[in-house]
Amino acid sequence: MTSEGKQALTDTDQDAAAAAAQSRAAADTALLEAFGGVRGMVDTTVPGLVFVLLYTIKRDIHLAAIAALALTMLLAVARLVRKETLKHAFSGVFGVAFGAIFAMMSGDAKNFYLPGMLYTLGLAIAYILSAIFRFPLIGVLLGPMLKENLSWRTRNPGRFRAYTKATWAWGLILLAKSAILFPLYWWGDATQLGWVKVALGIPPFLLCVYLTWIFLAKAPPPIDVIAEMEAEEQAERERERTARAQVETS
């Protein structure tokens, strides 16, 4: 092989490596954005911590619930001021609001945590069912963010398997979390439930994100269907221009 041919192969390998690295970086960013990142963990964990801390000290459901709700709304306003996405903030506001109202109306501090617990259980079931029926939710969520849409279902079996494994991981981990919390809700007291729920807020989430990252890192890169459509549109425009030029010169 000539030196020019070897250089061409080297350049091709470098381009492929750069494209793969760019794809992995985009996947990492999309993964963090999809699940709220560090800021999302803070927004969903700190209000619960404030509630259980105040309730443990004051034994006042109304004070603890109002303080947690006020903090959640303050975090949402801070996101708004910084022009950050509000989808995670709004979910936190609604979750804390339902919990606060439910706890104050029932007079049982444990009910502050019930809406979030039911949401976690429902999400776990949704993940597991989507994996069983071969439409894994992690792929549905990340596909548009990685510009592959649903191409992984029919054109990229390696990513299909990775998304399925990741979806199973999320479903089973969240189901295990529910299996710990619901017995405490039924037979424990509000303080025990609150501290355990705070403790189980971030670690399971980090484990799910880490496993998802591991599965996707070993999978083939996503197929950029957006780029394919743009290339096809560009090719169609070129064909139309060529046809018009031939008509004008004939």
XYZ file of C-alpha atoms in Angstrom:
250
model
C 0.000 0.000 0.000
C 1.312 3.453 -0.865
C 2.014 6.121 1.739
C -0.916 8.124 0.328
C -3.253 5.148 0.866
C -2.002 4.631 4.415
C -2.514 8.318 5.136
C -6.067 8.120 3.745
C -6.839 5.165 6.018
C -5.373 7.023 8.979
C -7.507 10.080 8.255
C -10.595 7.896 7.897
C -9.893 6.187 11.220
C -9.399 9.548 12.893
C -12.663 10.864 11.448
C -14.515 7.747 12.635
C -12.985 8.041 16.106
C -13.892 11.728 16.280
C -17.447 10.998 15.171
C -17.766 8.227 17.762
C -16.422 10.494 20.506
C -18.811 13.258 19.483
C -21.698 10.792 19.511
C -20.786 9.557 22.993
C -20.495 13.134 24.276
C -23.912 13.984 22.834
C -25.378 10.853 24.437
C -23.896 11.761 27.821
C -25.298 15.282 27.610
C -28.716 14.033 26.506
C -28.749 11.489 29.317
C -28.132 14.141 31.957
C -30.625 16.560 30.402
C -33.326 13.916 30.105
C -33.299 13.113 33.804
C -32.691 16.576 35.167
C -28.986 16.369 35.984
C -27.536 17.517 39.287
C -29.904 20.498 39.494
C -32.875 18.188 39.013
C -31.715 15.978 41.877
C -31.431 19.023 44.132
C -34.868 20.303 43.132
C -36.530 16.985 43.924
C -34.583 16.073 47.080
C -34.125 19.269 49.095
C -37.849 20.073 49.628
C -38.396 16.607 51.093
C -35.372 17.113 53.327
C -36.773 20.435 54.540
C -40.142 18.830 55.275
C -38.776 15.937 57.314
C -36.297 18.184 59.128
C -38.922 20.725 60.192
C -41.447 18.035 61.069
C -38.871 16.182 63.154
C -38.067 19.362 65.098
C -41.461 21.120 65.305
C -43.981 18.284 64.776
C -46.062 20.782 62.797
C -47.410 19.383 59.522
C -48.598 22.747 58.217
C -45.305 24.523 58.889
C -43.239 21.735 57.313
C -45.517 21.416 54.270
C -45.685 25.158 53.589
C -41.910 25.514 53.966
C -41.258 22.647 51.530
C -43.716 24.068 49.007
C -42.262 27.581 49.306
C -38.754 26.235 48.721
C -39.894 24.291 45.661
C -41.500 27.381 44.172
C -38.361 29.411 44.939
C -36.240 26.858 43.077
C -38.640 27.060 40.115
C -38.416 30.854 40.074
C -34.617 30.620 40.168
C -34.728 28.395 37.094
C -37.037 30.883 35.386
C -34.702 33.780 36.142
C -31.750 31.828 34.741
C -33.824 30.904 31.668
C -33.331 27.189 32.348
C -35.785 24.449 31.437
C -38.800 24.341 33.736
C -40.069 20.838 33.009
C -38.320 19.300 36.018
C -39.101 22.284 38.222
C -42.815 22.135 37.412
C -42.964 18.418 38.137
C -41.320 19.118 41.490
C -43.747 21.938 42.292
C -46.796 19.829 41.467
C -45.465 16.822 43.376
C -44.696 18.821 46.513
C -47.974 20.760 46.217
C -50.056 17.583 46.065
C -48.107 16.093 48.941
C -48.405 19.234 51.067
C -52.158 19.558 50.489
C -52.738 15.858 51.095
C -50.720 15.910 54.336
C -52.431 19.026 55.696
C -55.943 17.823 54.806
C -55.437 14.345 56.245
C -53.424 15.436 59.270
C -50.925 12.654 58.579
C -47.390 13.739 57.751
C -46.716 10.468 55.929
C -49.130 11.530 53.204
C -46.701 14.256 52.168
C -44.631 11.501 50.560
C -47.473 9.425 49.124
C -47.901 11.212 45.729
C -44.188 10.856 44.992
C -44.219 7.227 46.061
C -47.185 6.455 43.818
C -45.476 8.248 40.935
C -42.305 6.193 41.459
C -44.277 2.952 41.568
C -46.251 3.872 38.445
C -43.050 4.814 36.635
C -41.428 1.508 37.604
C -44.405 -0.426 36.224
C -44.379 1.655 33.024
C -40.671 0.960 32.474
C -41.088 -2.768 33.023
C -44.155 -3.067 30.791
C -42.487 -1.059 28.009
C -39.484 -3.401 28.127
C -41.734 -6.474 28.058
C -43.653 -5.156 25.055
C -40.397 -4.258 23.256
C -40.924 -0.514 23.264
C -38.412 0.529 25.959
C -39.147 3.948 27.390
C -35.505 4.959 27.715
C -35.186 4.691 23.930
C -38.408 6.624 23.408
C -37.102 9.353 25.715
C -33.528 9.591 24.452
C -34.119 8.840 20.756
C -35.357 12.327 19.771
C -32.649 13.976 21.869
C -29.970 11.994 20.022
C -31.593 12.714 16.623
C -32.232 9.012 16.025
C -35.955 9.132 16.849
C -37.204 5.512 16.746
C -34.686 4.257 14.178
C -33.137 2.052 16.883
C -36.228 -0.185 16.819
C -35.768 -1.338 13.221
C -32.317 -0.277 12.047
C -30.026 -0.512 15.064
C -30.536 -3.757 17.015
C -27.516 -3.104 19.237
C -29.042 0.104 20.557
C -32.428 -1.609 20.848
C -30.861 -4.134 23.222
C -29.068 -1.387 25.152
C -32.252 0.647 25.567
C -34.106 -2.474 26.681
C -31.468 -3.282 29.309
C -31.474 0.318 30.547
C -35.269 0.332 30.773
C -35.230 -2.900 32.776
C -32.646 -1.345 35.099
C -34.790 1.727 35.744
C -37.916 -0.341 36.273
C -36.379 -2.838 38.684
C -34.447 -0.251 40.703
C -37.500 1.961 41.110
C -39.572 -1.092 42.001
C -37.042 -2.011 44.696
C -37.231 1.557 46.020
C -41.015 1.256 46.239
C -40.685 -2.092 48.015
C -38.686 -0.336 50.740
C -40.860 2.763 51.102
C -44.399 1.376 51.074
C -43.938 -0.908 54.121
C -42.627 2.144 56.001
C -45.677 4.109 54.882
C -48.006 1.419 56.189
C -46.209 0.420 59.389
C -43.564 3.065 60.139
C -43.886 6.620 61.380
C -43.552 9.827 59.360
C -40.041 10.603 60.560
C -38.703 7.169 59.614
C -40.391 7.331 56.226
C -39.118 10.851 55.575
C -35.484 10.162 56.339
C -35.443 6.901 54.396
C -37.112 8.585 51.418
C -34.520 11.375 51.455
C -31.748 8.781 51.687
C -33.218 6.914 48.714
C -33.645 10.036 46.624
C -30.287 10.377 44.881
C -28.417 6.998 45.055
C -30.988 4.952 43.036
C -31.181 7.732 40.470
C -27.396 7.825 40.092
C -27.291 4.036 39.779
C -29.945 4.111 37.033
C -28.115 6.836 35.110
C -24.782 5.035 35.499
C -26.170 1.719 34.226
C -27.849 3.498 31.315
C -24.533 5.148 30.451
C -22.725 1.783 30.623
C -25.257 0.060 28.358
C -25.236 2.868 25.781
C -21.448 3.219 25.841
C -21.173 -0.392 24.656
C -23.887 0.001 22.015
C -23.439 1.124 18.392
C -23.711 4.890 17.830
C -27.155 6.330 17.058
C -28.295 6.731 13.475
C -28.777 10.444 12.845
C -32.067 10.298 10.945
C -32.329 14.098 11.019
C -29.055 14.371 9.084
C -30.277 11.683 6.697
C -33.483 13.597 5.993
C -31.572 16.831 5.487
C -29.159 15.070 3.110
C -32.066 13.571 1.171
C -33.747 16.972 0.898
C -30.474 18.499 -0.307
C -30.059 15.719 -2.878
C -33.638 16.257 -4.060
C -32.996 19.977 -4.498
C -29.819 19.212 -6.456
C -31.745 16.843 -8.741
C -34.405 19.502 -9.335
C -31.765 22.119 -10.159
C -30.038 19.689 -12.515
C -33.333 18.868 -14.240
C -34.175 22.575 -14.649
C -30.709 23.302 -16.060
C -31.077 20.474 -18.590
C -34.470 21.804 -19.675
C -33.117 25.339 -20.078
C -30.141 24.206 -22.170
C -32.163 21.908 -24.418
